[in-house]
């Protein structure tokens, strides 16, 4: 029997959940749903592009490393895959406090995709389908299935949309544009209309990527070599640190110069960004080189990081110079950079526009407010970055599964994790550009460090069912080791013995005149838990990650306690829930703007209401009085 797109054939294979998109969000969502026991079908435009890294060849970095650690602590996959496929690793910001220490690893992109695909293909309850989803099917605002480009209907009870940068994607450089997804892959041109028909508000966003240059055409002698760390720290709490001590490749640092900037300024009229050919809004915190030259015209140079895309390719990523300028200008500007004078471009730089949503249409569980059983994650929600995408995909997948389990959705709040900050910002705050995570967005960042993500979230991962008992038991043992050692340090005193005084002198620390606890010594800026080992006779050998926790919790005790008190205040407002049925127009003394914003976003709690732009503290007081009177 011949089938066409107009005819509808219902696939009788039974599925519970459909995941639309196998990018960083879709992979985490699909694995979470399948691991929680649901028959899951993962759609992608191209099976060869599973977990594709269409832009920078690295995972992690400032605040993004925190997200990867939190994904791992909850039972997600990204941390494990990058530990198996990285080619260089660095702990960033080591000269600063532990709150901003952040892991970043260069990935072998091809191997990352291959490894994640292997995990997906061997996951029980999970099937992969190369097919474009064109329609979301509903009855009475409740999910019933999806329909594909071939006209096939797949009935299911929940759907997670993770379409990334593919919806009505358009790639542009100079006057050249093509209706394709990243790397020339097919775009998804039909789903947007189906979503709009369901009343979903769409945005048009944009992002960009630099050219890829052939390694053989680069003169590295004109650049500064950037090596990885001598001792590599893994992303995943399940990875044995010994397994990641590998030979690493280098990255290279060079700079643009006034000649580069001149070339760009002289061709701004040919830039689709400045000629208005690009409609979508780009990320302020990931600017193109054109934007940098225009917006920071006082700077006579910008950093350019030359990063390998993998071990089995000569392609090098030109970090810091993403662009959509015409091809001839790209050659001129890249060849004006020291070391790139003879650059051979393998892939042009380009910008990509795509459809995504205003995420304020979502609950904090990442379920659509107006369509039951429809969830979404990743770039589709208006964020930017592999890590931001994976974090949302994991939560959206978990909550799609919990919906079918008849359980409450999981909401990680701003005091529990960067994942909580990310999702709360997306579903609460107005944003007209791709959202990128930064440490400055997290008000409780001293508590949300990348080193304690497991202590913050692995228990929750176990409750959800993604962390097995063995790993949970190891976490409880770690917690006990940390607590016992802190207790011991705080109650072990040392006197003014010569070896104690000698050690203090070695660290230029004030000599003792009487006994003191090791804890008090650790709190001295120039000392640390490791430094005191020689004078701490009873100390047993402890794992490095336990020693790190002991040191941080003792050294920053005062700051940590203060932030914990702030969190108590925060939680009080988060617990003040607002009835779903509330009619803000009824509240006389509420300002019009506040009525509009509250009615549009319908916050779940007073805490969330207080973070909506346009809702003032005075409005919150009015709301509190109103709720009190109703109660
Ligand atoms: C050119 C470019 C430049 C970028 N620059 C940056 C940057 O500078 N900084 C940064 O942080 N991030 C950047 N990114 C973004 C980064 O790639 C994304 O954040 C990340 O890949 C998002 O992951 P995701 O899972 O949401 O979507 P994606 O990785 O885009 O994956 C989407 C998946 O959905 C599938 N799909 C889409 N629609 C359908 C459909 N209808 N049916 C079936 N399958 C479908 C696709 O096949 C794909 O598998 C850039 C991306 C691109 C393309």
XYZ file of C-alpha atoms and ligand atoms in Angstrom:
684
model
C 0.000 0.000 0.000
C 1.530 3.383 -1.041
C 1.589 6.068 1.661
C 1.882 9.873 1.123
C 2.237 12.865 3.509
C -1.467 13.560 3.055
C -2.459 10.069 4.116
C -2.248 9.268 7.797
C -0.941 5.893 8.966
C -0.964 5.140 12.680
C 2.135 3.277 13.787
C 0.861 0.552 16.104
C 4.126 0.212 18.009
C 3.346 1.385 21.576
C 5.235 4.363 22.981
C 4.708 6.325 26.189
C 6.881 9.350 25.491
C 8.167 10.957 22.288
C 11.292 13.122 22.402
C 11.617 15.501 19.456
C 15.319 16.174 18.985
C 18.529 14.272 19.781
C 20.718 17.240 20.619
C 22.131 17.786 24.120
C 18.671 18.352 25.588
C 16.959 15.469 23.767
C 19.649 12.948 24.691
C 19.274 13.644 28.433
C 15.452 13.703 28.195
C 15.321 10.405 26.295
C 17.712 8.611 28.646
C 15.831 9.862 31.725
C 12.453 8.683 30.381
C 13.776 5.281 29.270
C 15.716 4.734 32.516
C 12.574 5.516 34.485
C 10.905 2.626 32.640
C 8.930 4.349 29.875
C 8.862 3.215 26.230
C 10.562 6.188 24.661
C 10.903 7.155 20.997
C 13.633 9.671 20.147
C 13.212 11.592 16.869
C 16.018 13.387 15.059
C 16.477 14.893 11.612
C 19.706 12.938 11.262
C 20.911 10.026 13.381
C 24.470 11.018 12.400
C 24.003 14.333 14.263
C 23.125 12.900 17.675
C 24.647 15.136 20.382
C 26.246 17.251 17.678
C 28.440 20.146 18.869
C 27.818 22.653 16.046
C 29.783 25.377 17.742
C 32.571 25.456 20.348
C 34.398 22.136 20.872
C 34.225 22.252 24.633
C 31.977 21.299 27.506
C 31.883 23.305 30.704
C 33.532 26.605 31.541
C 32.409 29.278 34.003
C 28.989 28.266 35.492
C 28.524 25.749 32.629
C 30.872 23.361 34.438
C 28.533 23.655 37.434
C 25.585 22.624 35.258
C 27.416 19.537 33.962
C 28.279 18.483 37.516
C 24.644 18.956 38.585
C 23.399 16.922 35.594
C 25.770 14.147 36.655
C 24.738 14.372 40.313
C 21.091 13.837 39.282
C 21.935 10.819 37.114
C 22.345 12.492 33.706
C 24.851 11.472 31.027
C 26.822 14.499 29.756
C 29.522 14.336 32.465
C 30.244 10.670 31.835
C 30.480 11.137 28.057
C 32.840 14.109 28.207
C 35.091 12.223 30.681
C 35.463 9.546 27.982
C 35.951 11.901 25.037
C 37.842 14.953 26.277
C 41.235 15.837 24.776
C 42.155 18.665 27.161
C 40.884 19.719 30.591
C 41.321 22.776 32.781
C 39.903 23.905 36.113
C 39.179 27.592 35.464
C 39.430 30.426 38.011
C 41.628 28.457 40.417
C 43.151 31.752 41.645
C 39.680 32.815 42.816
C 37.303 31.401 45.445
C 35.767 27.907 45.128
C 32.381 29.371 44.105
C 33.749 30.213 40.656
C 36.101 27.269 40.156
C 34.781 25.676 36.965
C 35.831 22.712 34.903
C 36.124 23.031 31.135
C 37.132 20.218 28.804
C 37.932 20.276 25.098
C 35.974 17.499 23.437
C 36.820 15.311 20.483
C 33.512 16.236 18.811
C 33.217 13.154 16.598
C 34.003 10.862 19.516
C 31.520 12.730 21.762
C 28.722 12.159 19.248
C 29.763 8.533 18.731
C 29.912 7.818 22.474
C 26.559 9.450 23.303
C 24.954 7.604 20.346
C 26.290 4.297 21.685
C 24.743 5.011 25.093
C 21.381 5.835 23.467
C 21.412 2.856 21.098
C 22.055 0.454 23.987
C 19.551 1.944 26.392
C 16.624 -0.354 27.250
C 13.149 1.109 26.486
C 14.651 3.578 24.011
C 14.331 3.646 20.220
C 15.768 6.195 17.782
C 13.922 7.353 14.649
C 15.378 9.517 11.886
C 12.302 11.491 10.874
C 11.053 15.087 11.044
C 8.125 15.607 13.419
C 5.692 18.012 11.781
C 2.699 18.092 14.149
C 1.922 17.840 17.864
C -1.417 16.068 18.308
C -3.763 16.961 21.181
C -7.330 16.432 22.369
C -8.841 18.888 24.875
C -5.418 20.505 25.342
C -3.860 17.149 26.260
C -1.137 15.347 24.305
C -2.255 12.325 22.218
C 0.724 11.895 19.899
C 2.970 13.296 17.166
C 2.802 13.144 13.375
C 5.833 12.985 11.100
C 6.776 14.284 7.664
C 5.922 10.864 6.210
C 2.368 11.218 7.531
C 2.816 8.622 10.252
C 1.138 9.182 13.602
C 2.825 7.950 16.770
C 0.345 7.903 19.652
C 1.919 8.713 23.025
C 0.996 10.266 26.391
C 3.772 12.840 26.707
C 6.079 14.737 24.355
C 9.341 16.583 25.096
C 10.314 19.192 22.494
C 14.095 19.665 22.151
C 14.366 21.034 18.620
C 17.343 23.344 19.258
C 18.395 25.551 16.375
C 16.467 23.645 13.659
C 12.925 25.100 13.548
C 12.661 27.118 10.337
C 16.447 27.431 10.562
C 18.236 29.775 8.153
C 22.023 29.981 7.847
C 23.521 33.269 6.671
C 26.866 34.798 5.807
C 27.150 37.886 3.622
C 24.465 37.707 0.926
C 24.420 33.925 1.109
C 21.611 32.235 3.013
C 20.194 28.738 3.018
C 17.171 27.251 4.774
C 19.253 24.610 6.473
C 20.131 23.638 10.032
C 23.672 23.680 11.418
C 26.473 22.192 9.293
C 24.167 22.083 6.283
C 21.799 19.599 7.937
C 18.129 19.681 6.964
C 16.049 22.264 8.811
C 12.690 21.419 10.449
C 10.242 23.635 8.582
C 6.814 22.349 9.632
C 6.536 22.047 13.420
C 6.434 25.812 14.124
C 3.059 26.135 12.382
C 1.629 23.252 14.414
C 2.832 24.880 17.652
C 1.422 28.268 16.671
C -1.906 26.559 15.921
C -1.849 25.292 19.516
C -1.543 28.896 20.718
C 2.174 28.745 21.497
C 4.017 32.070 21.157
C 7.263 31.770 19.165
C 10.384 33.942 19.085
C 13.039 34.224 16.374
C 16.537 33.972 17.832
C 19.974 33.878 16.297
C 23.414 32.631 17.162
C 26.664 32.366 15.245
C 29.816 30.338 14.889
C 33.351 31.068 13.630
C 35.141 29.471 10.705
C 37.059 26.220 10.993
C 40.652 26.455 9.768
C 42.948 23.669 8.493
C 45.617 23.042 11.157
C 48.331 22.633 8.496
C 47.807 26.294 7.430
C 48.366 27.711 10.938
C 51.689 29.098 12.233
C 51.542 28.160 15.921
C 54.926 29.800 16.618
C 53.082 33.129 16.554
C 50.675 32.011 19.262
C 50.761 31.259 23.010
C 50.326 27.592 23.815
C 47.564 26.853 26.316
C 48.121 23.507 28.005
C 45.657 21.459 30.029
C 45.979 20.859 33.791
C 48.687 18.452 34.972
C 46.167 16.675 37.209
C 42.771 16.320 35.551
C 39.599 16.413 37.626
C 36.741 14.414 36.037
C 33.291 15.907 35.466
C 31.413 12.823 36.617
C 31.347 11.812 40.269
C 31.299 8.226 38.964
C 34.530 8.543 36.980
C 37.681 7.171 38.596
C 40.132 10.123 38.568
C 42.942 7.777 37.495
C 41.074 7.088 34.228
C 41.271 10.713 33.088
C 45.014 11.306 33.466
C 45.664 11.207 29.700
C 48.064 12.892 27.238
C 46.325 16.132 26.334
C 46.406 18.334 23.248
C 46.971 22.096 23.450
C 44.903 25.111 22.529
C 46.495 28.287 21.277
C 45.987 31.981 22.059
C 46.410 34.820 19.566
C 44.728 38.194 19.169
C 42.954 40.327 16.599
C 44.596 43.690 15.894
C 43.711 47.136 14.477
C 44.094 45.733 10.934
C 41.491 43.055 11.696
C 39.171 45.697 13.135
C 39.696 47.956 10.115
C 38.730 45.162 7.709
C 35.564 44.503 9.712
C 34.582 48.181 10.065
C 35.109 48.722 6.324
C 32.658 45.897 5.550
C 29.932 46.369 8.138
C 27.521 47.373 5.358
C 27.975 43.858 3.955
C 27.301 42.229 7.349
C 23.776 40.684 7.452
C 23.843 41.532 11.156
C 24.157 45.255 10.402
C 22.251 45.294 7.118
C 19.178 43.872 8.844
C 19.142 40.644 6.808
C 19.260 38.779 10.105
C 15.923 39.094 11.935
C 16.723 36.872 14.941
C 18.132 38.273 18.200
C 21.604 37.056 19.168
C 23.222 36.372 22.593
C 24.794 39.530 24.129
C 27.206 37.336 26.098
C 28.439 35.448 23.037
C 28.949 38.326 20.600
C 30.168 37.985 17.021
C 33.505 39.623 16.173
C 31.563 42.323 14.308
C 29.668 43.160 17.504
C 32.873 43.198 19.566
C 34.597 45.602 17.151
C 31.570 47.929 17.094
C 30.592 47.735 20.771
C 34.095 47.707 22.274
C 35.763 50.086 19.778
C 38.140 51.252 22.510
C 39.796 47.846 22.567
C 42.679 47.441 20.073
C 42.670 43.644 20.288
C 40.382 40.735 21.203
C 41.473 37.260 22.327
C 41.271 34.472 19.754
C 41.490 30.858 20.967
C 42.496 28.252 18.373
C 40.965 24.966 19.592
C 41.255 21.467 18.076
C 37.926 19.933 17.014
C 39.235 16.410 17.590
C 42.176 14.005 17.378
C 41.320 12.601 13.925
C 40.730 15.906 12.132
C 42.814 18.934 11.111
C 39.879 21.267 11.709
C 40.633 23.992 14.236
C 37.917 26.165 15.829
C 38.612 29.924 15.891
C 37.100 30.813 19.272
C 36.184 34.481 19.728
C 35.698 35.218 16.031
C 32.187 34.001 15.194
C 30.837 36.000 12.279
C 28.370 36.247 9.391
C 30.490 38.497 7.180
C 30.893 37.587 3.461
C 33.397 34.873 2.541
C 36.023 37.208 1.077
C 35.922 39.376 4.215
C 36.240 36.238 6.366
C 39.486 35.312 4.552
C 40.820 38.846 4.964
C 39.943 39.163 8.667
C 41.162 35.702 9.709
C 44.401 36.162 7.709
C 45.059 39.447 9.520
C 45.443 37.540 12.811
C 48.999 36.540 13.865
C 49.520 32.852 13.018
C 46.602 32.761 10.564
C 48.269 34.651 7.753
C 47.943 31.615 5.437
C 44.707 30.273 6.916
C 42.819 27.750 4.800
C 39.125 27.884 5.711
C 37.495 24.450 5.907
C 34.046 25.741 6.944
C 32.890 29.361 6.727
C 31.693 31.252 9.752
C 27.948 31.782 9.688
C 24.970 32.911 11.693
C 21.847 30.804 12.154
C 18.320 32.008 12.832
C 15.731 29.649 14.267
C 12.349 29.555 15.979
C 12.069 29.027 19.715
C 9.533 29.821 22.405
C 8.944 32.431 25.072
C 9.630 30.096 27.991
C 7.253 32.005 30.277
C 4.598 29.754 28.710
C 6.114 26.934 30.787
C 5.666 25.908 34.410
C 8.803 25.456 36.507
C 8.486 21.741 35.677
C 9.037 22.695 31.983
C 5.498 21.567 31.096
C 3.468 23.935 28.913
C 0.810 25.745 30.957
C -1.789 25.343 28.206
C -1.029 21.800 26.932
C -0.987 18.929 29.374
C 1.795 16.403 28.770
C 3.831 18.705 26.507
C 7.269 19.520 27.904
C 10.327 21.213 26.370
C 14.044 21.772 26.931
C 17.174 23.306 25.450
C 17.731 26.025 22.880
C 14.045 25.691 21.981
C 13.316 27.299 25.404
C 15.424 30.337 24.533
C 18.723 29.319 26.140
C 22.125 28.966 24.502
C 24.788 26.356 25.186
C 25.203 22.597 25.289
C 25.189 22.533 29.092
C 22.111 24.718 29.513
C 20.344 22.484 26.988
C 21.330 19.214 28.657
C 20.224 20.482 32.079
C 16.757 21.415 30.831
C 16.437 18.208 28.793
C 17.122 16.153 31.908
C 14.517 17.976 34.001
C 11.926 17.965 31.189
C 12.480 14.217 30.669
C 12.241 13.452 34.392
C 9.019 15.449 34.672
C 7.440 13.891 31.581
C 8.066 10.496 33.218
C 6.769 11.676 36.600
C 3.655 13.018 34.892
C 2.924 9.492 33.667
C 3.826 8.091 37.103
C 1.195 10.462 38.550
C 3.889 12.093 40.683
C 4.609 15.764 41.418
C 7.025 17.394 38.978
C 10.572 18.049 40.173
C 11.431 21.725 40.666
C 15.025 22.507 41.652
C 14.943 25.927 43.299
C 17.533 28.725 43.105
C 19.159 27.653 46.377
C 19.620 24.032 45.290
C 21.356 24.404 41.951
C 22.340 26.353 38.860
C 19.748 24.197 37.101
C 17.178 25.888 39.371
C 18.495 29.360 38.541
C 18.498 28.535 34.806
C 14.921 27.231 34.655
C 13.496 29.836 37.054
C 15.039 32.671 35.031
C 13.724 31.207 31.759
C 10.121 30.651 32.939
C 9.868 33.833 35.027
C 11.930 36.586 33.440
C 11.314 38.356 30.144
C 14.221 37.655 27.762
C 14.572 38.695 24.157
C 17.908 37.008 23.507
C 19.394 33.521 23.962
C 19.946 32.956 27.704
C 23.446 31.920 28.724
C 24.271 30.831 32.263
C 26.756 32.899 34.314
C 27.866 32.636 37.966
C 26.619 36.182 38.557
C 23.043 34.950 37.954
C 23.189 32.691 41.031
C 22.582 34.640 44.220
C 23.575 31.648 46.400
C 26.688 30.728 44.374
C 28.877 30.078 47.435
C 26.564 27.153 48.239
C 26.135 26.115 44.571
C 29.749 25.183 43.919
C 30.720 22.635 41.263
C 32.600 20.615 43.894
C 29.508 19.861 46.021
C 26.901 19.197 43.309
C 26.604 15.573 44.452
C 26.033 16.562 48.093
C 23.295 18.954 46.917
C 21.481 16.823 44.331
C 22.352 13.107 44.336
C 19.804 12.291 47.060
C 17.132 13.833 44.835
C 18.485 11.814 41.879
C 18.068 8.688 44.005
C 14.474 9.611 44.988
C 13.683 10.192 41.302
C 15.133 6.766 40.428
C 18.099 7.770 38.229
C 20.766 7.151 40.894
C 21.144 3.526 41.968
C 21.448 2.331 45.564
C 25.181 1.636 45.324
C 25.956 5.193 44.230
C 23.574 6.560 46.904
C 25.332 4.487 49.549
C 28.706 5.886 48.426
C 27.311 9.411 48.766
C 26.116 8.745 52.333
C 29.563 7.358 53.179
C 31.178 10.474 51.700
C 28.867 12.733 53.706
C 29.799 10.875 56.911
C 33.524 11.058 56.172
C 33.227 14.822 55.623
C 31.150 15.458 58.745
C 33.386 13.285 60.954
C 36.577 14.929 59.701
C 35.209 18.464 60.151
C 34.157 17.502 63.680
C 37.617 16.075 64.365
C 39.433 19.149 62.945
C 37.283 21.513 64.990
C 37.960 19.554 68.198
C 41.620 18.681 67.707
C 43.936 21.205 69.285
C 47.613 21.767 68.633
C 49.983 23.515 71.003
C 52.994 25.747 70.485
C 55.368 22.865 69.719
C 58.396 23.682 67.483
C 57.088 21.722 64.503
C 53.794 23.643 64.707
C 55.566 26.993 64.889
C 57.926 25.943 62.044
C 54.968 25.051 59.841
C 53.254 28.362 60.598
C 56.472 30.185 59.788
C 56.715 28.306 56.473
C 53.299 29.725 55.552
C 54.076 33.186 56.945
C 51.327 32.651 59.519
C 51.261 34.254 62.936
C 53.041 32.020 65.507
C 50.927 30.611 68.337
C 51.127 31.790 71.943
C 48.674 29.122 73.158
C 46.783 26.029 71.963
C 44.323 26.336 69.040
C 42.043 24.007 67.104
C 43.056 22.802 63.666
C 39.770 24.237 62.453
C 40.754 27.720 63.558
C 44.096 27.318 61.801
C 42.403 26.225 58.581
C 40.326 29.404 58.703
C 43.547 31.450 58.436
C 43.755 32.654 54.769
C 47.337 31.451 54.332
C 46.590 27.941 55.677
C 44.448 25.042 54.515
C 43.444 21.491 55.438
C 46.222 20.057 53.210
C 48.835 22.413 54.650
C 48.219 21.188 58.211
C 48.728 17.498 57.423
C 52.262 17.377 58.956
C 51.029 18.538 62.370
C 47.733 16.617 62.338
C 48.923 13.320 63.750
C 45.581 11.514 63.953
C 44.634 12.315 60.338
C 43.738 9.324 58.146
C 44.253 9.304 54.338
C 40.978 10.632 52.890
C 39.810 10.789 49.235
C 40.713 14.112 47.578
C 37.078 15.122 47.120
C 36.396 14.569 50.851
C 39.473 16.602 51.843
C 38.303 19.377 49.506
C 34.898 19.525 51.242
C 36.497 19.563 54.697
C 38.744 22.449 53.682
C 35.993 24.545 52.042
C 33.388 23.998 54.772
C 35.793 24.974 57.530
C 37.563 27.810 55.686
C 34.391 29.522 54.413
C 32.202 28.540 57.368
C 31.189 32.134 58.149
C 30.230 33.008 54.552
C 28.443 29.684 54.088
C 26.403 30.144 57.281
C 25.426 33.682 56.206
C 24.311 32.438 52.781
C 22.361 29.620 54.425
C 20.462 32.204 56.471
C 19.647 34.104 53.246
C 18.363 30.836 51.761
C 16.031 30.382 54.739
C 14.462 33.782 53.919
C 14.254 32.826 50.242
C 12.557 29.507 51.018
C 9.927 31.225 53.174
C 8.688 33.176 50.125
C 9.044 30.141 47.834
C 6.746 28.208 50.171
C 4.032 30.884 50.013
C 2.089 29.312 47.159
C -0.381 31.293 45.064
C -3.676 29.499 44.208
C -3.787 28.568 40.469
C -7.295 30.039 40.249
C -6.368 33.528 41.487
C -7.790 36.460 39.490
C -5.313 39.309 39.777
C -7.803 41.776 38.321
C -9.821 41.356 41.501
C -7.012 42.855 43.606
C -7.896 46.577 43.567
C -4.671 48.082 44.898
C -2.426 46.066 42.574
C -0.822 48.248 39.843
C -1.995 47.618 36.258
C 1.451 46.540 35.035
C 1.686 44.051 37.919
C -1.813 42.703 37.159
C -0.823 42.189 33.516
C 2.522 40.495 34.260
C 1.105 38.270 37.038
C -1.874 37.254 34.877
C 0.458 36.465 31.963
C 3.055 34.446 33.903
C 0.805 33.090 36.701
C 3.682 32.481 39.163
C 3.380 29.459 41.491
C 4.682 31.242 44.586
C 5.240 34.681 46.116
C 8.946 34.045 45.664
C 8.551 33.547 41.901
C 6.169 36.527 41.701
C 8.830 38.737 43.304
C 11.254 37.902 40.480
C 8.972 38.963 37.649
C 10.214 42.209 36.083
C 7.524 44.849 36.469
C 6.242 43.445 39.787
C 7.474 45.709 42.587
C 8.035 44.890 46.300
C 4.948 47.036 46.990
C 2.912 44.806 44.658
C 4.176 41.771 46.547
C 3.034 43.297 49.874
C -0.422 43.933 48.366
C -0.533 40.337 47.130
C 0.525 38.973 50.547
C -2.232 40.960 52.296
C -4.794 39.799 49.714
C -3.791 36.124 50.103
C -3.871 36.486 53.901
C -7.409 37.972 53.730
C -8.517 35.129 51.422
C -6.978 32.521 53.748
C 25.820 27.903 14.323
C 25.668 27.703 15.789
C 26.376 28.489 16.640
C 26.232 28.342 18.019
N 26.939 29.144 18.827
C 26.844 28.965 20.164
C 27.618 29.766 21.039
O 28.381 30.583 20.591
N 27.492 29.581 22.374
C 26.651 28.639 22.861
O 26.560 28.525 24.065
N 25.896 27.874 22.063
C 25.997 28.034 20.729
N 25.266 27.277 19.911
C 24.216 26.567 20.491
C 24.419 25.166 20.835
O 24.712 24.466 19.766
C 23.145 24.741 21.356
O 22.967 25.448 22.523
C 22.950 23.320 21.694
O 23.352 22.493 20.670
C 21.492 23.188 21.997
O 21.196 21.894 22.224
P 19.700 21.391 21.970
O 19.645 19.999 22.408
O 18.730 22.344 22.534
O 19.504 21.484 20.399
P 20.379 20.988 19.197
O 21.707 20.554 19.612
O 20.243 22.062 18.180
O 19.601 19.662 18.694
C 18.320 19.731 18.181
C 17.905 18.341 17.732
O 16.543 18.390 17.336
C 16.360 17.689 16.116
N 15.148 18.251 15.533
C 14.819 19.558 15.445
N 13.573 19.704 14.951
C 13.097 18.438 14.736
C 11.865 17.909 14.234
N 10.857 18.709 13.893
N 11.735 16.568 14.133
C 12.743 15.734 14.498
N 13.944 16.180 15.003
C 14.097 17.506 15.108
C 17.658 17.876 15.380
O 17.855 16.873 14.436
C 18.661 17.768 16.548
O 18.893 16.405 16.810
C 25.369 27.389 18.537
C 24.641 26.575 17.670
C 24.803 26.731 16.309
C 24.015 25.882 15.396
